[in-house]
XYZ file of C-alpha atoms in Angstrom:
715
model
C -15.800 -27.150 27.974
C -15.035 -24.459 30.515
C -16.162 -20.884 29.619
C -12.586 -19.530 29.666
C -11.416 -22.252 27.266
C -14.301 -21.449 24.946
C -13.444 -17.735 24.995
C -9.781 -18.381 24.160
C -10.645 -20.707 21.313
C -12.887 -18.044 19.783
C -10.625 -15.106 20.558
C -7.125 -16.536 20.432
C -5.484 -13.182 19.539
C -6.904 -11.556 22.672
C -5.452 -14.290 24.860
C -2.115 -14.048 23.064
C -2.107 -10.260 23.445
C -2.693 -10.545 27.176
C 0.359 -12.768 27.471
C 2.378 -10.499 25.174
C 1.782 -7.168 26.870
C 1.970 -8.341 30.465
C 5.751 -8.789 30.605
C 6.284 -5.754 28.422
C 4.513 -3.521 30.911
C 7.113 -4.318 33.580
C 9.746 -2.549 31.478
C 7.962 0.797 31.846
C 10.265 2.031 34.570
C 13.251 1.703 32.234
C 11.722 3.741 29.408
C 12.096 7.500 29.077
C 9.081 9.726 28.761
C 7.421 9.213 25.381
C 7.689 12.915 24.625
C 11.461 12.808 24.905
C 13.264 13.873 21.747
C 16.309 11.833 20.723
C 18.758 11.840 17.839
C 18.357 9.509 14.863
C 21.161 9.686 12.327
C 21.720 13.327 13.137
C 18.041 14.284 12.772
C 15.801 15.030 15.735
C 12.824 12.671 15.874
C 10.262 11.834 18.501
C 11.142 8.560 20.188
C 7.605 7.241 20.229
C 5.688 4.274 18.944
C 3.367 5.407 16.163
C 0.200 6.405 18.058
C -0.986 9.396 16.018
C -2.362 9.691 12.474
C -5.096 11.686 10.777
C -5.945 8.902 8.303
C -8.818 7.408 10.322
C -10.698 10.603 11.283
C -9.082 13.501 9.345
C -8.631 15.108 12.776
C -5.892 15.000 15.418
C -7.603 12.245 17.428
C -5.057 9.777 18.897
C -5.295 6.235 17.540
C -6.409 4.786 20.866
C -9.664 6.762 20.488
C -10.363 5.387 16.984
C -12.679 2.323 16.798
C -10.865 0.888 13.793
C -7.475 -0.735 13.303
C -4.704 1.579 12.043
C -0.993 0.892 11.478
C 1.654 3.613 11.120
C 5.207 3.258 9.766
C 7.315 6.246 10.775
C 10.150 7.960 8.910
C 12.539 6.510 11.487
C 11.519 2.954 10.607
C 11.602 3.646 6.863
C 15.162 4.907 7.256
C 16.437 2.117 9.507
C 15.021 -0.615 7.244
C 16.173 1.304 4.127
C 12.766 0.815 2.511
C 12.924 0.935 -1.298
C 9.214 0.691 -2.140
C 5.790 1.011 -0.559
C 5.529 -2.787 -0.656
C 8.752 -3.004 1.386
C 7.326 -0.535 3.897
C 4.382 -2.870 4.578
C 6.443 -6.020 5.148
C 6.062 -5.827 8.944
C 2.470 -4.553 9.057
C -0.473 -6.662 10.218
C -3.247 -7.195 7.675
C -1.242 -6.066 4.633
C 0.021 -8.570 2.045
C 2.717 -6.997 -0.128
C 3.611 -10.045 -2.254
C 1.173 -9.430 -5.127
C 3.645 -8.148 -7.747
C 6.686 -10.339 -7.148
C 9.671 -8.695 -8.831
C 7.554 -6.438 -11.074
C 9.077 -2.946 -10.892
C 6.077 -0.970 -12.184
C 3.558 -0.973 -9.368
C 2.822 -1.029 -5.681
C -0.122 -3.398 -5.398
C -0.740 -4.526 -1.798
C -3.782 -6.352 -0.449
C -5.419 -5.418 2.858
C -7.572 -7.939 4.706
C -7.907 -10.008 1.551
C -8.896 -7.186 -0.825
C -7.014 -5.270 -3.510
C -5.642 -1.961 -2.231
C -3.534 -1.155 -5.281
C -6.406 0.366 -7.250
C -8.350 3.170 -5.519
C -6.530 2.400 -2.260
C -3.298 4.421 -2.218
C -3.476 8.043 -1.049
C -0.947 10.834 -0.718
C -1.569 13.547 1.871
C -5.205 12.495 2.172
C -5.934 12.620 -1.577
C -6.021 9.643 -3.917
C -2.570 9.094 -5.363
C -3.383 6.994 -8.401
C -5.547 8.780 -10.978
C -8.399 6.688 -12.336
C -7.537 3.792 -10.029
C -4.136 3.112 -11.624
C -1.534 1.865 -9.200
C 1.632 3.947 -9.362
C 5.019 3.479 -7.730
C 5.533 5.571 -4.591
C 9.111 6.731 -3.989
C 9.596 6.197 -0.226
C 12.468 8.674 0.142
C 10.024 11.498 -0.616
C 7.618 10.608 2.191
C 7.541 11.115 5.947
C 5.297 8.241 7.050
C 2.872 5.542 5.901
C -0.509 4.913 7.531
C -2.747 1.904 6.859
C -6.456 2.235 7.663
C -8.045 -1.217 7.686
C -11.615 -1.891 6.710
C -14.173 0.077 4.656
C -13.250 3.768 4.504
C -15.737 5.353 2.108
C -17.271 7.548 4.810
C -14.269 9.903 4.585
C -12.709 9.009 1.232
C -15.501 8.011 -1.154
C -15.092 5.158 -3.611
C -12.748 2.486 -2.275
C -12.338 -1.239 -1.811
C -13.557 -2.697 1.503
C -10.179 -3.946 2.751
C -8.853 -0.486 3.550
C -6.483 2.151 2.235
C -2.904 3.412 2.553
C -2.062 7.087 3.024
C 1.518 8.321 2.632
C 2.516 11.702 4.047
C 4.918 13.815 2.001
C 7.994 15.408 3.529
C 6.951 18.915 4.521
C 8.885 22.167 5.088
C 10.669 22.349 8.435
C 11.448 25.099 10.920
C 14.815 23.555 11.787
C 17.663 23.540 9.287
C 18.025 20.178 7.547
C 20.620 19.211 4.939
C 21.719 15.758 3.823
C 23.347 14.049 0.863
C 23.543 10.288 0.614
C 24.898 7.599 -1.655
C 23.957 3.921 -1.784
C 25.593 1.001 -3.574
C 24.443 -2.611 -3.732
C 24.367 -5.874 -5.599
C 22.667 -6.106 -9.005
C 24.617 -2.917 -9.797
C 22.431 -0.777 -7.546
C 23.519 2.870 -7.543
C 21.605 5.620 -5.762
C 22.147 9.309 -5.002
C 19.724 11.293 -2.850
C 19.494 14.629 -1.094
C 17.101 16.340 1.306
C 17.068 19.993 2.424
C 14.755 22.056 4.609
C 14.580 25.087 6.853
C 13.403 28.687 7.036
C 13.851 31.403 4.421
C 13.486 34.434 6.704
C 14.555 35.408 10.209
C 11.007 35.332 11.558
C 10.480 31.769 10.315
C 7.285 32.587 8.429
C 8.634 31.088 5.194
C 9.843 27.468 5.222
C 10.921 25.116 2.483
C 11.714 21.495 1.677
C 13.520 20.084 -1.349
C 13.978 16.335 -1.703
C 15.395 14.479 -4.702
C 16.605 11.000 -5.604
C 18.038 9.168 -8.585
C 18.889 5.492 -8.908
C 19.761 2.788 -11.394
C 19.952 -0.987 -10.958
C 20.006 -4.092 -13.128
C 17.511 -6.159 -11.041
C 17.792 -9.904 -10.430
C 16.313 -10.721 -13.860
C 18.723 -11.039 -16.781
C 18.787 -8.280 -19.443
C 16.700 -5.869 -17.352
C 17.152 -2.474 -15.728
C 15.234 -0.176 -13.405
C 15.864 3.585 -13.262
C 14.220 6.511 -11.534
C 14.554 10.259 -11.092
C 12.277 12.041 -8.618
C 12.136 15.499 -7.053
C 9.704 17.038 -4.567
C 9.864 20.761 -3.683
C 7.572 22.351 -1.088
C 7.181 25.766 0.497
C 5.100 26.932 3.470
C 3.968 30.393 4.513
C 2.911 30.549 8.184
C 2.308 34.165 9.288
C 1.201 33.015 12.766
C 0.506 29.899 14.810
C -3.068 29.674 13.491
C -2.412 29.753 9.740
C -0.257 27.859 7.274
C -0.321 27.653 3.483
C 1.795 24.982 1.795
C 2.440 24.466 -1.892
C 4.039 21.172 -2.810
C 4.912 19.368 -6.013
C 6.568 16.188 -7.192
C 7.837 14.827 -10.485
C 8.899 11.232 -10.970
C 10.282 9.548 -14.070
C 10.490 5.726 -14.188
C 12.211 3.681 -16.880
C 12.322 -0.113 -16.786
C 11.965 -3.284 -18.801
C 11.674 -5.473 -15.700
C 7.954 -6.070 -15.838
C 5.342 -8.801 -15.873
C 7.934 -11.458 -14.891
C 5.450 -14.344 -14.858
C 6.557 -17.946 -15.359
C 4.890 -21.381 -15.682
C 3.749 -23.127 -12.515
C 5.670 -26.228 -13.682
C 9.258 -25.360 -12.853
C 8.465 -22.863 -10.104
C 5.854 -24.263 -7.703
C 5.353 -27.682 -9.321
C 7.635 -30.324 -10.771
C 8.936 -29.927 -14.295
C 10.897 -32.772 -15.955
C 13.300 -30.141 -17.323
C 14.177 -28.920 -13.821
C 13.622 -25.715 -11.835
C 13.350 -22.439 -13.719
C 15.968 -19.811 -12.952
C 14.900 -16.815 -10.794
C 16.827 -14.665 -13.301
C 14.922 -15.896 -16.390
C 13.804 -13.039 -18.630
C 10.573 -13.782 -20.531
C 10.463 -10.593 -22.627
C 12.700 -9.195 -25.347
C 15.264 -6.405 -25.021
C 14.480 -5.114 -28.513
C 10.822 -4.701 -27.615
C 10.161 -4.384 -23.876
C 10.146 -0.925 -22.325
C 8.139 0.953 -19.746
C 8.382 4.753 -19.601
C 6.236 6.588 -17.085
C 6.204 10.209 -15.944
C 3.993 11.150 -12.998
C 3.759 14.732 -11.766
C 1.588 16.666 -9.364
C 1.145 20.139 -7.894
C -0.920 20.575 -4.757
C -1.760 22.811 -1.829
C -2.591 22.416 1.845
C -4.194 25.299 3.759
C -4.947 25.147 7.487
C -6.461 27.969 9.525
C -7.797 28.069 13.077
C -10.525 30.706 13.251
C -11.028 30.576 17.030
C -11.111 28.063 19.859
C -14.020 26.239 18.191
C -13.719 26.491 14.403
C -10.958 25.591 11.952
C -10.886 24.896 8.248
C -8.610 22.748 6.112
C -8.301 22.879 2.325
C -6.440 20.281 0.264
C -6.105 20.058 -3.497
C -3.959 18.571 -6.205
C -3.618 18.493 -9.991
C -1.837 15.364 -11.244
C -0.763 13.999 -14.601
C 0.577 10.646 -15.697
C 1.853 9.578 -19.118
C 2.922 6.020 -19.891
C 4.474 4.351 -22.898
C 4.527 0.576 -22.477
C 5.689 -2.129 -24.878
C 5.908 -5.742 -23.825
C 6.162 -9.361 -24.910
C 4.383 -11.545 -22.363
C 3.553 -15.208 -21.981
C 0.013 -16.447 -22.467
C -1.593 -19.847 -22.235
C -0.213 -23.065 -20.720
C 3.096 -24.735 -21.426
C 3.331 -26.676 -24.674
C 3.864 -30.493 -24.596
C 7.666 -30.121 -24.312
C 7.136 -28.568 -20.842
C 9.497 -25.777 -21.886
C 7.911 -23.558 -24.534
C 5.028 -21.129 -24.156
C 3.415 -18.726 -26.586
C 3.863 -14.985 -26.234
C 1.825 -11.997 -27.240
C 3.018 -8.478 -28.020
C 1.458 -5.288 -26.748
C 2.118 -1.594 -27.424
C 0.212 0.781 -25.143
C 0.247 4.563 -24.726
C -1.861 6.296 -22.096
C -2.322 9.688 -20.525
C -4.302 10.552 -17.412
C -5.104 13.927 -15.839
C -6.772 14.236 -12.452
C -8.086 17.075 -10.306
C -8.855 16.564 -6.613
C -9.993 18.816 -3.772
C -11.020 18.098 -0.188
C -12.415 21.025 1.832
C -13.485 20.536 5.425
C -14.266 22.438 8.608
C -13.889 21.227 12.181
C -15.557 22.396 15.361
C -14.647 21.473 18.927
C -17.263 22.284 21.563
C -19.299 20.852 24.414
C -23.012 20.252 24.910
C -23.408 19.744 28.615
C -21.184 16.817 29.691
C -20.506 15.703 26.099
C -17.437 16.921 24.201
C -17.794 17.073 20.397
C -15.216 17.081 17.602
C -17.338 17.720 14.512
C -16.013 17.387 10.972
C -17.900 18.436 7.826
C -16.427 18.148 4.356
C -16.863 18.326 0.612
C -14.546 16.560 -1.819
C -14.559 16.547 -5.608
C -12.420 14.555 -8.038
C -12.256 14.350 -11.808
C -10.110 12.034 -13.892
C -9.770 12.090 -17.677
C -7.727 9.504 -19.558
C -6.831 8.516 -23.102
C -5.501 5.119 -24.119
C -4.340 3.501 -27.332
C -3.211 -0.112 -27.630
C -2.106 -2.508 -30.351
C -1.827 -6.252 -29.791
C -0.486 -9.136 -31.794
C 1.117 -12.546 -31.766
C 4.727 -12.617 -30.599
C 7.431 -15.254 -30.782
C 7.243 -18.381 -28.585
C 9.931 -18.667 -25.912
C 11.693 -21.690 -24.492
C 12.005 -21.228 -20.739
C 15.108 -23.472 -20.624
C 16.847 -22.310 -23.830
C 15.583 -18.760 -24.478
C 16.429 -16.949 -27.698
C 15.940 -13.190 -27.850
C 15.795 -10.434 -30.452
C 14.164 -12.580 -33.129
C 12.156 -10.938 -35.956
C 8.537 -10.212 -35.084
C 5.571 -9.337 -37.285
C 4.324 -5.722 -37.009
C 1.286 -5.185 -34.802
C -0.776 -3.060 -37.161
C -3.364 -0.428 -36.251
C -4.471 -0.017 -32.626
C -7.311 -2.328 -31.671
C -8.122 -0.171 -28.649
C -8.531 3.593 -28.595
C -10.704 5.093 -25.935
C -11.337 8.086 -23.754
C -12.678 7.761 -20.246
C -13.764 10.129 -17.513
C -14.609 9.545 -13.886
C -16.189 12.200 -11.685
C -17.059 12.053 -8.004
C -18.611 14.530 -5.592
C -19.037 13.655 -1.947
C -20.289 15.378 1.188
C -19.583 13.944 4.617
C -20.043 14.654 8.288
C -18.522 13.113 11.393
C -18.852 13.616 15.122
C -16.505 12.226 17.735
C -18.212 12.375 21.127
C -16.520 11.989 24.499
C -18.765 11.387 27.493
C -18.957 9.640 30.826
C -15.768 8.252 32.293
C -13.713 7.212 29.229
C -16.387 6.642 26.559
C -15.716 7.784 22.974
C -18.263 7.379 20.174
C -17.595 7.989 16.480
C -20.469 8.637 14.071
C -20.021 9.353 10.356
C -22.178 9.533 7.233
C -21.456 10.367 3.603
C -23.286 10.776 0.312
C -21.502 10.325 -3.035
C -22.470 11.007 -6.622
C -20.332 9.455 -9.358
C -20.456 9.397 -13.130
C -18.346 7.448 -15.610
C -18.212 8.206 -19.308
C -16.424 6.447 -22.113
C -15.833 6.847 -25.834
C -14.665 3.818 -27.817
C -13.022 5.450 -30.817
C -12.585 2.161 -32.664
C -16.239 1.097 -32.427
C -17.397 4.757 -32.371
C -19.676 4.144 -29.385
C -20.192 6.201 -26.246
C -21.325 5.159 -22.779
C -22.267 6.848 -19.530
C -23.078 5.504 -16.109
C -24.301 7.432 -13.051
C -24.327 6.124 -9.467
C -24.993 7.501 -6.012
C -24.417 5.895 -2.657
C -24.674 6.582 1.069
C -22.033 5.102 3.370
C -21.394 5.356 7.051
C -19.462 4.352 10.140
C -20.459 3.853 13.777
C -17.983 3.016 16.514
C -17.567 2.979 20.275
C -14.419 2.960 22.439
C -14.027 2.693 26.177
C -10.729 3.999 27.584
C -9.599 2.788 30.973
C -7.327 4.881 33.170
C -4.537 2.301 32.791
C -4.343 2.333 28.974
C -6.679 -0.444 27.803
C -9.330 0.511 25.248
C -11.786 -2.105 23.942
C -13.736 -1.009 20.862
C -16.331 -2.082 18.308
C -17.311 -0.558 14.949
C -19.396 -1.011 11.822
C -18.473 0.617 8.501
C -19.367 0.463 4.807
C -17.822 1.203 1.414
C -18.675 1.344 -2.271
C -16.827 1.284 -5.594
C -18.493 1.866 -8.993
C -18.303 -1.032 -11.456
C -17.320 -0.057 -14.985
C -18.831 -1.658 -18.067
C -22.301 -2.857 -19.110
C -24.328 -6.053 -19.072
C -25.738 -7.845 -22.131
C -28.655 -5.391 -22.278
C -26.346 -2.362 -22.210
C -27.213 -1.477 -18.621
C -24.610 -0.247 -16.146
C -23.749 -2.382 -13.141
C -24.613 -1.552 -9.574
C -21.546 -0.425 -7.597
C -19.618 -2.926 -5.530
C -20.485 -2.552 -1.846
C -18.654 -3.514 1.326
C -19.558 -3.745 4.985
C -17.479 -4.652 8.023
C -18.003 -5.399 11.670
C -14.833 -5.084 13.750
C -14.054 -5.439 17.404
C -10.880 -5.436 19.389
C -8.694 -4.001 22.096
C -6.015 -1.306 21.965
C -3.457 -0.971 24.709
C -1.206 2.028 25.360
C 0.515 1.486 28.727
C 0.683 4.535 30.942
C 4.236 5.830 31.245
C 5.538 3.540 28.514
C 6.217 4.116 24.833
C 4.235 1.200 23.409
C 1.065 0.516 21.474
C -0.691 -2.833 20.914
C -3.785 -3.540 18.841
C -5.756 -6.788 18.764
C -8.657 -6.891 16.324
C -11.140 -9.318 14.803
C -13.233 -8.519 11.730
C -15.651 -9.805 9.132
C -16.063 -8.091 5.745
C -18.646 -8.804 3.041
C -18.223 -7.455 -0.475
C -21.309 -7.573 -2.707
C -22.142 -6.868 -6.361
C -18.796 -8.303 -7.473
C -18.596 -8.749 -11.251
C -18.794 -12.397 -12.328
C -19.182 -14.146 -15.675
C -22.712 -14.161 -17.080
C -23.145 -17.875 -17.763
C -26.214 -17.283 -19.959
C -24.571 -14.584 -22.098
C -20.935 -15.442 -22.978
C -18.619 -12.447 -23.122
C -20.687 -10.449 -20.614
C -20.626 -10.013 -16.845
C -23.156 -9.391 -14.121
C -22.857 -7.874 -10.652
C -23.886 -10.957 -8.693
C -20.779 -12.184 -6.882
C -19.863 -11.964 -3.230
C -16.610 -12.281 -1.293
C -16.333 -12.754 2.447
C -13.206 -12.140 4.512
C -12.916 -12.741 8.224
C -9.892 -12.805 10.436
C -7.871 -11.473 13.314
C -4.778 -9.308 13.682
C -2.287 -8.684 16.439
C 0.202 -5.830 16.146
C 2.499 -4.311 18.725
C 5.178 -1.620 18.742
C 7.305 -0.747 21.741
C 10.377 1.305 22.571
C 11.338 -0.881 25.515
C 14.322 1.309 26.333
C 15.975 4.278 24.692
C 18.109 1.727 22.826
C 15.758 -1.175 22.029
C 12.741 -0.962 19.713
C 10.416 -3.803 18.765
C 7.652 -4.327 16.222
C 5.649 -7.555 15.917
C 2.592 -8.584 13.933
C 0.414 -11.607 13.258
C -2.381 -11.833 10.677
C -5.048 -14.470 10.145
C -7.206 -13.934 7.035
C -9.869 -16.379 5.910
C -11.114 -14.958 2.595
C -13.256 -16.813 0.079
C -15.754 -16.375 -2.736
C -19.212 -17.072 -1.335
C -21.336 -16.346 -4.409
C -20.467 -16.682 -8.105
C -21.955 -17.809 -11.406
C -18.932 -20.120 -11.767
C -19.667 -22.824 -9.214
C -16.048 -24.018 -9.062
C -15.019 -20.589 -7.717
C -17.241 -20.794 -4.630
C -15.306 -21.502 -1.470
C -11.947 -20.553 -2.979
C -9.786 -17.733 -1.622
C -8.403 -14.910 -3.770
C -4.946 -15.515 -5.210
C -2.062 -13.675 -3.468
C -3.798 -13.621 -0.046
C -2.081 -15.783 2.611
C -4.168 -17.136 5.463
C -1.330 -16.630 7.947
C 1.386 -13.980 8.164
C 3.735 -13.200 11.046
C 6.700 -10.897 11.524
C 8.961 -9.418 14.156
C 11.554 -6.644 13.910
C 14.033 -5.580 16.589
C 16.503 -2.695 16.532
C 19.179 -1.844 19.095
C 21.396 1.252 19.315
C 24.377 1.711 21.630
C 24.262 5.178 23.241
C 27.258 5.045 25.590
C 30.840 3.814 25.711
C 33.383 3.176 22.968
C 30.679 1.620 20.740
C 28.431 4.660 20.964
C 26.584 5.137 17.672
C 26.710 1.462 16.694
C 23.321 0.019 15.841
C 22.079 -3.289 14.553
C 18.725 -4.866 13.915
C 16.947 -7.663 12.193
C 13.595 -9.102 11.350
C 11.902 -12.347 10.429
C 8.905 -12.482 8.081
C 6.708 -15.538 7.616
C 4.215 -15.501 4.721
C 1.855 -18.441 4.662
C 0.605 -20.570 1.803
C -1.534 -18.831 -0.824
C -3.969 -20.086 -3.443
C -2.365 -19.976 -6.901
C -5.246 -20.869 -9.247
C -5.629 -23.884 -11.538
C -3.332 -25.788 -13.876
C -3.444 -28.763 -16.261
C -1.527 -31.684 -14.729
C -1.200 -33.122 -18.252
C -0.475 -30.458 -20.875
C -2.317 -32.542 -23.493
C -5.500 -32.767 -21.394
C -8.288 -30.307 -20.639
C -8.773 -31.261 -16.974
C -7.550 -28.804 -14.349
C -6.552 -28.929 -10.706
C -6.068 -26.317 -8.034
C -2.614 -25.587 -6.677
C -1.155 -23.570 -3.816
C 1.976 -21.435 -3.531
C 4.178 -22.669 -0.645
C 4.808 -20.586 2.458
C 8.195 -18.971 2.984
C 10.261 -17.349 5.741
C 12.686 -14.482 5.138
C 15.274 -12.817 7.364
C 16.352 -9.160 7.068
C 19.250 -7.466 8.843
C 20.940 -4.086 9.282
C 24.182 -2.837 10.811
C 24.778 0.913 11.059
C 27.137 3.396 12.650
C 26.211 6.959 13.540
C 28.713 9.803 13.772
C 27.768 13.451 14.471
C 27.559 14.270 10.756
C 27.943 10.946 8.966
C 25.758 7.828 8.939
C 26.949 4.475 7.608
C 24.705 1.445 7.154
C 24.546 -1.974 5.542
C 21.067 -3.407 4.924
C 20.496 -6.952 3.712
C 17.050 -8.273 2.845
C 16.464 -12.012 2.430
C 19.728 -12.553 4.255
C 19.951 -16.286 3.530
C 19.036 -15.874 -0.160
C 15.845 -17.922 0.076
C 14.518 -18.949 -3.347
C 10.744 -18.636 -3.174
C 7.719 -17.992 -5.357
C 6.028 -14.780 -4.301
C 2.732 -15.128 -6.162
C 0.917 -17.103 -8.854
C -2.011 -15.986 -11.005
C -2.777 -19.339 -12.585
C -0.541 -21.760 -14.471
C 1.440 -19.126 -16.424
C 1.413 -16.369 -13.823
C 4.048 -17.260 -11.222
C 6.726 -14.815 -10.114
C 9.840 -15.472 -8.087
C 10.296 -13.295 -5.038
C 13.228 -10.976 -4.479
C 16.486 -12.761 -3.783
C 19.116 -11.434 -1.366
C 19.687 -7.710 -1.799
C 22.488 -5.906 0.011
C 22.899 -2.143 0.055
C 25.612 -0.041 1.692
C 24.704 3.566 2.542
C 26.694 6.654 3.454
C 24.905 9.894 4.391
C 26.441 13.267 5.253
C 24.379 15.832 7.189
C 25.076 19.423 8.139
């Protein structure tokens, strides 16, 4: 085989990227300067592909200098696509699978490069958003942008999963006056009212503010359910000069729903059922019992000060609180012999979590001979304290084809679970970004963490404590050509403490991750575009698996390997036409486990192939000036769904897969000087599809067609 053929077979994304960007580059002459400011729905935004984010380095280094793959979704894109959740925001992002929760309204639980990013992987303004690893629901109207850092990220953020993390940036106070009020109406009785205000409070502009709020109510696609939210986020900044700013920001969010845990049998969703297909609107809970009430609140600060031309310091902190009251009837076990009925269990859970987080760092920019340095040194500390009480019991069976609700149910009795838990982490880190030679950029980082976990089981009256420490790091190298191409390579590691104890009462070693990544970034000179092609291999060790010799216990002896490739490109081809495209190949599997049948199998929810493209066009001249329209196509490949019993009276099991699906989204909008009108439709052709399966009674339908009309007034 010829050498070029061999290279393309082993690096298909690179060959594809070369073909993709070549014709795009010829459009450069038709594109305005990337620093040009244009109008979007009455608000001034920078007409630029997302090429800047602090998530990868905690500095202002442009993404082309970062030897790691990063995706950014701007406020402009969030607005145009009318994103209603963090999962929606990630629908057109390479490497991120956002199908893990189906129609569940409680959580954002994406996967990145085959690994869970819902727990310990969602950040807000550089600080972990979910206290104690709980996945919360991010309200996208309150945020300015979303950044996805792919691969192990412990060197800057401490304990995390090896697939990567997501950092959302809050809307901050503005120097320009900003006022808007909007209303949205849609199918499933969707009703939404939102408002956003910002500007200065004094003539000198030293005091600035931002106040954003939203409220909505909808009935969801599942019968007898509702989903409601109220959220508000005030912020104020004091900036006495160009070198100093102090920002205080807060947010309060109240969620109320009974649309949760909507899991159905595999027979009737993915597989054949003699009774027919199950309805996507089937409700498996009970209106007299199911409820989910959650209040999440936070108060934080952000202080930035430039001391001189070399030194600056940056202080971030937040105090957060979450309280949840959750009652639910949920299905458990396989279908009964009638292929219709399944047993249900009842649960009543109350929890409260308080967290305290700070991240203090200093930066220094200087030169040693021909080498330019951007040095970062930091200390972060986090503490989380939680209380939980839960009662469980047997509920009423439910027929999936002839459901009966609001039947009498036996009381649950005293809580079987009452515990207190604490998690503390202290980390110190250092990083140096070195520029030398003609286009070389090296990134070196190291971190040391100390963690402790404590627990008190108030039912068993037993206490536990586990202490861990870990060193993680990152090394990377980029070469920037004068014409915008930047090949790179990097190696990075991560860790995440394992909770619990083995059969001897010993704590588990923390889960560890390591990644090797290489690729090419391309930012054409004189054109507003950015393309990333990457290939990676991640190994996660010390994964908890069943202890075959001691039933009921686990041991940290498993391993998961994920390898793949990603292609992602964003381009403003003209002032009117914007494109975003992505392709993801992820080959993830369990490589070591005490359960031999698990070896070689991929995680559930993780598709091997994903592809998407989004295009948006705005008319800027003529009688149709202000008219805009866009659309996108998303392809999510087949995923592993777990095992099932092909005969409900037998004990044998077989593996099954969730079929691939393709969805189409569309938008039409019209912009006037002070008024914006839009109609967004997701899943335009109302495709009925199964989003995810967690075994034979863990399948969830995906979201059917949703249409939402918006009207926004700005002044």
